[in-house]
mmCIF file of C-alpha atoms and ligand atoms in Angstrom:
data_model
loop_
_atom_site.group_PDB
_atom_site.id
_atom_site.type_symbol
_atom_site.label_atom_id
_atom_site.label_comp_id
_atom_site.label_asym_id
_atom_site.label_seq_id
_atom_site.Cartn_x
_atom_site.Cartn_y
_atom_site.Cartn_z
ATOM 1 C CA MET A 1 76.615 -13.553 16.729
ATOM 2 C CA ALA A 2 75.067 -14.917 19.917
ATOM 3 C CA GLU A 3 71.493 -13.874 20.527
ATOM 4 C CA LYS A 4 70.703 -11.548 23.387
ATOM 5 C CA PRO A 5 69.529 -13.196 26.593
ATOM 6 C CA VAL A 6 65.762 -12.986 27.133
ATOM 7 C CA LEU A 7 63.925 -12.387 30.390
ATOM 8 C CA GLY A 8 60.249 -13.321 30.071
ATOM 9 C CA TYR A 9 57.652 -12.292 32.626
ATOM 10 C CA TRP A 10 54.318 -10.594 33.127
ATOM 11 C CA ASN A 11 54.157 -6.848 32.787
ATOM 12 C CA ILE A 12 54.440 -6.471 36.582
ATOM 13 C CA ARG A 13 57.212 -6.264 39.229
ATOM 14 C CA GLY A 14 56.292 -9.526 40.965
ATOM 15 C CA TYR A 15 59.046 -12.098 41.281
ATOM 16 C CA THR A 16 61.349 -10.487 38.745
ATOM 17 C CA GLN A 17 61.973 -6.873 39.638
ATOM 18 C CA ALA A 18 65.168 -7.594 41.611
ATOM 19 C CA THR A 19 66.586 -9.372 38.535
ATOM 20 C CA ARG A 20 65.631 -6.432 36.324
ATOM 21 C CA PHE A 21 67.432 -4.047 38.691
ATOM 22 C CA LEU A 22 70.467 -6.313 38.585
ATOM 23 C CA LEU A 23 70.478 -6.527 34.785
ATOM 24 C CA LYS A 24 70.170 -2.750 34.454
ATOM 25 C CA TYR A 25 72.834 -2.095 37.078
ATOM 26 C CA LEU A 26 75.206 -4.519 35.351
ATOM 27 C CA LYS A 27 74.338 -3.052 31.930
ATOM 28 C CA VAL A 28 73.559 -6.451 30.456
ATOM 29 C CA ASP A 29 72.275 -6.224 26.897
ATOM 30 C CA TYR A 30 69.158 -8.371 27.161
ATOM 31 C CA GLU A 31 65.659 -8.512 25.755
ATOM 32 C CA GLU A 32 62.674 -8.057 28.010
ATOM 33 C CA LYS A 33 59.692 -10.119 26.893
ATOM 34 C CA LEU A 34 56.611 -8.797 28.648
ATOM 35 C CA TYR A 35 53.427 -10.882 28.635
ATOM 36 C CA GLU A 36 50.053 -9.180 28.954
ATOM 37 C CA PHE A 37 47.267 -10.686 31.024
ATOM 38 C CA SER A 38 44.243 -11.971 29.119
ATOM 39 C CA PRO A 39 40.823 -10.655 30.174
ATOM 40 C CA PRO A 40 39.360 -12.279 33.329
ATOM 41 C CA PRO A 41 38.582 -14.882 34.429
ATOM 42 C CA ASP A 42 41.361 -16.772 32.601
ATOM 43 C CA TYR A 43 44.087 -14.165 32.796
ATOM 44 C CA LYS A 44 46.871 -16.596 31.857
ATOM 45 C CA LYS A 45 45.046 -17.782 28.705
ATOM 46 C CA ASP A 46 47.313 -16.166 26.078
ATOM 47 C CA TRP A 47 50.509 -17.185 27.891
ATOM 48 C CA ARG A 48 49.257 -20.740 28.457
ATOM 49 C CA GLU A 49 47.869 -21.339 24.960
ATOM 50 C CA ASN A 50 50.434 -19.544 22.836
ATOM 51 C CA HIS A 51 53.755 -19.430 24.663
ATOM 52 C CA GLN A 52 54.192 -21.558 27.769
ATOM 53 C CA PHE A 53 54.994 -24.877 26.123
ATOM 54 C CA SER A 54 56.846 -23.690 23.037
ATOM 55 C CA LEU A 55 59.975 -22.306 24.713
ATOM 56 C CA GLY A 56 61.786 -25.548 25.509
ATOM 57 C CA LEU A 57 61.623 -24.982 29.274
ATOM 58 C CA ASP A 58 61.876 -27.926 31.678
ATOM 59 C CA PHE A 59 59.431 -26.324 34.104
ATOM 60 C CA PRO A 60 57.417 -23.977 31.865
ATOM 61 C CA ASN A 61 56.621 -20.922 33.944
ATOM 62 C CA LEU A 62 57.106 -17.167 34.326
ATOM 63 C CA PRO A 63 59.613 -15.722 34.872
ATOM 64 C CA TYR A 64 61.998 -17.500 32.506
ATOM 65 C CA TRP A 65 65.547 -16.703 31.438
ATOM 66 C CA ILE A 66 67.105 -17.842 28.160
ATOM 67 C CA ASP A 67 70.814 -17.129 27.707
ATOM 68 C CA GLU A 68 72.683 -19.260 25.155
ATOM 69 C CA ASP A 69 72.508 -22.831 26.530
ATOM 70 C CA VAL A 70 70.766 -21.738 29.701
ATOM 71 C CA LYS A 71 66.969 -22.095 29.552
ATOM 72 C CA MET A 72 65.573 -21.778 32.995
ATOM 73 C CA THR A 73 62.676 -20.838 35.232
ATOM 74 C CA GLU A 74 62.393 -20.208 39.000
ATOM 75 C CA SER A 75 62.848 -16.597 39.952
ATOM 76 C CA ILE A 76 65.527 -16.893 42.627
ATOM 77 C CA PRO A 77 67.796 -19.287 40.693
ATOM 78 C CA ILE A 78 67.426 -16.901 37.706
ATOM 79 C CA PHE A 79 68.409 -13.982 39.933
ATOM 80 C CA ARG A 80 71.454 -15.883 41.199
ATOM 81 C CA GLU A 81 72.455 -17.034 37.706
ATOM 82 C CA VAL A 82 72.456 -13.442 36.419
ATOM 83 C CA ALA A 83 74.466 -12.257 39.442
ATOM 84 C CA ARG A 84 76.985 -15.081 39.041
ATOM 85 C CA LYS A 85 77.444 -14.769 35.304
ATOM 86 C CA TYR A 86 77.404 -10.997 34.866
ATOM 87 C CA GLY A 87 78.042 -9.760 38.393
ATOM 88 C CA ARG A 88 81.825 -9.615 38.542
ATOM 89 C CA GLY A 89 82.160 -9.259 42.300
ATOM 90 C CA ILE A 90 78.517 -8.679 43.124
ATOM 91 C CA PHE A 91 78.043 -12.387 43.795
ATOM 92 C CA PRO A 92 80.342 -13.214 46.718
ATOM 93 C CA ASN A 93 82.075 -16.537 46.280
ATOM 94 C CA GLU A 94 84.672 -16.709 49.029
ATOM 95 C CA GLU A 95 84.200 -20.185 50.506
ATOM 96 C CA GLU A 96 84.774 -19.032 54.114
ATOM 97 C CA THR A 97 81.951 -16.491 54.096
ATOM 98 C CA LEU A 98 79.384 -18.251 51.928
ATOM 99 C CA TRP A 99 77.609 -19.464 55.055
ATOM 100 C CA LYS A 100 76.849 -15.863 55.925
ATOM 101 C CA VAL A 101 75.725 -14.932 52.427
ATOM 102 C CA GLU A 102 73.361 -17.883 52.285
ATOM 103 C CA MET A 103 72.049 -17.199 55.758
ATOM 104 C CA VAL A 104 71.149 -13.605 54.837
ATOM 105 C CA GLU A 105 69.626 -14.730 51.557
ATOM 106 C CA SER A 106 67.468 -17.252 53.370
ATOM 107 C CA LEU A 107 66.157 -14.639 55.803
ATOM 108 C CA ILE A 108 65.274 -12.245 52.980
ATOM 109 C CA LEU A 109 63.482 -15.071 51.183
ATOM 110 C CA ASP A 110 61.525 -15.924 54.334
ATOM 111 C CA ILE A 111 60.278 -12.345 54.410
ATOM 112 C CA LEU A 112 59.407 -12.438 50.718
ATOM 113 C CA ARG A 113 57.666 -15.826 50.767
ATOM 114 C CA PHE A 114 55.535 -14.908 53.743
ATOM 115 C CA PHE A 115 54.573 -11.613 52.145
ATOM 116 C CA THR A 116 53.477 -13.205 48.860
ATOM 117 C CA TYR A 117 51.743 -16.039 50.644
ATOM 118 C CA VAL A 118 49.487 -13.749 52.661
ATOM 119 C CA LEU A 119 48.994 -11.401 49.731
ATOM 120 C CA TYR A 120 47.498 -14.233 47.683
ATOM 121 C CA ARG A 121 45.979 -16.507 50.283
ATOM 122 C CA SER A 122 44.754 -14.525 53.222
ATOM 123 C CA ASP A 123 42.314 -11.743 53.916
ATOM 124 C CA GLN A 124 44.078 -10.916 57.184
ATOM 125 C CA LEU A 125 47.053 -9.439 55.500
ATOM 126 C CA PHE A 126 47.835 -6.571 57.853
ATOM 127 C CA GLU A 127 47.310 -8.614 61.009
ATOM 128 C CA LEU A 128 49.593 -11.373 59.774
ATOM 129 C CA ILE A 129 52.266 -9.052 58.429
ATOM 130 C CA ASN A 130 52.328 -7.174 61.747
ATOM 131 C CA GLU A 131 52.508 -10.383 63.713
ATOM 132 C CA VAL A 132 55.271 -12.098 61.762
ATOM 133 C CA GLN A 133 57.509 -9.706 59.845
ATOM 134 C CA PRO A 134 58.802 -7.160 62.437
ATOM 135 C CA GLU A 135 60.866 -9.803 64.202
ATOM 136 C CA LYS A 136 62.718 -10.418 60.943
ATOM 137 C CA PHE A 137 62.981 -6.710 60.163
ATOM 138 C CA LYS A 138 64.584 -6.237 63.565
ATOM 139 C CA VAL A 139 67.325 -8.835 63.105
ATOM 140 C CA LEU A 140 68.116 -7.437 59.689
ATOM 141 C CA GLU A 141 68.185 -3.895 61.071
ATOM 142 C CA ASN A 142 70.714 -5.010 63.711
ATOM 143 C CA PHE A 143 72.706 -7.040 61.236
ATOM 144 C CA PHE A 144 73.416 -3.934 59.133
ATOM 145 C CA GLY A 145 75.299 -2.302 62.030
ATOM 146 C CA ASN A 146 77.249 0.589 60.534
ATOM 147 C CA ASN A 147 77.722 -1.120 57.209
ATOM 148 C CA PRO A 148 76.458 0.631 54.110
ATOM 149 C CA TRP A 149 75.201 -2.610 52.499
ATOM 150 C CA VAL A 150 73.682 -5.767 53.878
ATOM 151 C CA LEU A 151 76.844 -7.883 53.600
ATOM 152 C CA GLY A 152 79.224 -5.137 54.658
ATOM 153 C CA SER A 153 81.110 -2.481 52.752
ATOM 154 C CA GLN A 154 80.460 -3.908 49.266
ATOM 155 C CA LEU A 155 77.224 -3.790 47.334
ATOM 156 C CA SER A 156 76.130 -7.386 46.650
ATOM 157 C CA TYR A 157 73.330 -9.157 44.777
ATOM 158 C CA LEU A 158 71.498 -9.477 48.099
ATOM 159 C CA ASP A 159 71.034 -5.695 48.311
ATOM 160 C CA PHE A 160 68.945 -5.903 45.143
ATOM 161 C CA LEU A 161 66.726 -8.622 46.547
ATOM 162 C CA LEU A 162 66.420 -6.917 49.903
ATOM 163 C CA TYR A 163 65.476 -3.608 48.311
ATOM 164 C CA GLU A 164 62.665 -5.150 46.290
ATOM 165 C CA VAL A 165 61.302 -7.112 49.246
ATOM 166 C CA LEU A 166 61.319 -3.998 51.452
ATOM 167 C CA TYR A 167 59.859 -1.831 48.717
ATOM 168 C CA GLN A 168 56.935 -4.223 48.203
ATOM 169 C CA HIS A 169 56.100 -3.935 51.897
ATOM 170 C CA THR A 170 56.024 -0.131 51.658
ATOM 171 C CA VAL A 171 53.454 -0.319 48.873
ATOM 172 C CA LEU A 172 51.186 -2.092 51.284
ATOM 173 C CA LYS A 173 51.793 0.332 54.130
ATOM 174 C CA SER A 174 53.988 3.361 53.528
ATOM 175 C CA ASP A 175 55.160 3.709 57.150
ATOM 176 C CA ILE A 176 55.785 0.009 57.722
ATOM 177 C CA PHE A 177 59.462 0.682 58.523
ATOM 178 C CA GLN A 178 58.891 3.577 60.906
ATOM 179 C CA ASN A 179 60.711 1.675 63.672
ATOM 180 C CA PHE A 180 63.480 0.482 61.369
ATOM 181 C CA PRO A 181 65.555 3.483 60.273
ATOM 182 C CA ARG A 182 68.333 1.334 58.846
ATOM 183 C CA LEU A 183 65.915 -0.458 56.534
ATOM 184 C CA GLN A 184 64.459 2.890 55.425
ATOM 185 C CA GLU A 185 67.992 3.996 54.710
ATOM 186 C CA HIS A 186 68.618 0.911 52.622
ATOM 187 C CA ILE A 187 65.694 1.824 50.383
ATOM 188 C CA LYS A 188 67.072 5.357 49.946
ATOM 189 C CA ASN A 189 70.658 4.208 49.392
ATOM 190 C CA PHE A 190 69.636 1.674 46.796
ATOM 191 C CA GLU A 191 67.464 4.130 44.871
ATOM 192 C CA ALA A 192 70.376 6.587 44.876
ATOM 193 C CA ILE A 193 72.727 4.226 42.998
ATOM 194 C CA PRO A 194 73.184 6.138 39.710
ATOM 195 C CA GLU A 195 72.378 3.188 37.403
ATOM 196 C CA ILE A 196 69.283 2.400 39.471
ATOM 197 C CA SER A 197 67.929 5.941 39.632
ATOM 198 C CA GLU A 198 68.495 6.336 35.894
ATOM 199 C CA TYR A 199 66.594 3.106 35.212
ATOM 200 C CA MET A 200 63.777 4.121 37.583
ATOM 201 C CA LYS A 201 63.312 7.334 35.599
ATOM 202 C CA SER A 202 63.256 5.523 32.256
ATOM 203 C CA SER A 203 60.187 4.374 30.327
ATOM 204 C CA GLU A 204 61.322 0.752 30.706
ATOM 205 C CA PHE A 205 60.841 0.804 34.463
ATOM 206 C CA ILE A 206 57.686 -0.957 35.680
ATOM 207 C CA ALA A 207 56.660 0.870 38.849
ATOM 208 C CA SER A 208 53.447 -1.131 39.298
ATOM 209 C CA PRO A 209 51.502 -3.359 39.569
ATOM 210 C CA VAL A 210 53.497 -5.332 42.064
ATOM 211 C CA TYR A 211 51.514 -8.576 41.727
ATOM 212 C CA THR A 212 49.116 -10.402 39.422
ATOM 213 C CA PRO A 213 45.361 -9.745 39.236
ATOM 214 C CA VAL A 214 44.546 -12.832 41.327
ATOM 215 C CA ALA A 215 46.254 -11.517 44.459
ATOM 216 C CA ASN A 216 43.786 -10.771 47.247
ATOM 217 C CA TYR A 217 45.319 -7.340 47.567
ATOM 218 C CA LYS A 218 45.783 -5.355 44.407
ATOM 219 C CA ILE A 219 49.093 -3.553 44.711
HETATM 220 N N1 GSH B 301 58.452 -20.833 42.006
HETATM 221 C C1 GSH B 301 58.244 -20.021 40.845
HETATM 222 C C2 GSH B 301 56.810 -19.511 40.861
HETATM 223 C C3 GSH B 301 56.485 -18.768 39.585
HETATM 224 C C4 GSH B 301 55.061 -18.260 39.554
HETATM 225 O O1 GSH B 301 54.248 -18.487 40.479
HETATM 226 N N2 GSH B 301 54.759 -17.526 38.481
HETATM 227 C C5 GSH B 301 53.461 -16.914 38.342
HETATM 228 C C6 GSH B 301 53.605 -15.381 38.355
HETATM 229 S S1 GSH B 301 54.497 -14.772 39.714
HETATM 230 C C7 GSH B 301 52.824 -17.221 37.014
HETATM 231 O O2 GSH B 301 51.826 -16.613 36.655
HETATM 232 N N3 GSH B 301 53.363 -18.193 36.268
HETATM 233 C C8 GSH B 301 52.856 -18.562 34.966
HETATM 234 C C9 GSH B 301 51.960 -19.768 35.009
HETATM 235 O O3 GSH B 301 51.429 -20.094 36.085
HETATM 236 O O4 GSH B 301 51.744 -20.344 33.951
HETATM 237 C C10 GSH B 301 59.255 -18.850 40.821
HETATM 238 O O5 GSH B 301 59.721 -18.431 41.900
HETATM 239 O O6 GSH B 301 59.576 -18.350 39.742
#
């Protein structure tokens, strides 16, 4: 019998929570391998010395995903791989509309990358977030129109990514979306999906921390 796929990551939300939501929503039978941080200052010590180079990964890192012949790292490609393989309809693949899917994905990733960059590298987090992100929130807000989900009437893998990116911003500042009712609604709608709300109530759900101990802001 084939072994269960394994998702390896720190015991945090970080770069992997959207994939966890996806796996739970899709009811994939997988194993979650959670790595604990070593005591400071070398918090990656245990991972680096005892695990990182023994898994057969081309680019040894966390998160990783091992599923039969697939042994991969890089959080967004992992997220896409899970959506493609197990998603049955959640990963849109109509050639004519892929341009739109990829455009939305790229915008969400811009928001995410900027957020993590300032969280780790800057002590002017709030100033920079306020200066840069609202413009992107606004175009997304408009893009939703009257659609229930970001790509239209169907829930797609991008709703999972968008939810996690928006949620992480609310941890920083709970009213950050006060001028963006449609984005607030997205958070509520996503959390109301039965499989998601069930998972969020379970002991497996990692509510926090959002990022690693070396982030400038501990959230
Ligand atoms: N580009 C990679 C970055 C991965 C990364 O920075 N991982 C951090 C945690 S979020 C880590 O601690 N990796 C383990 C290591 O550095 O050995 C991705 O998106 O997955």
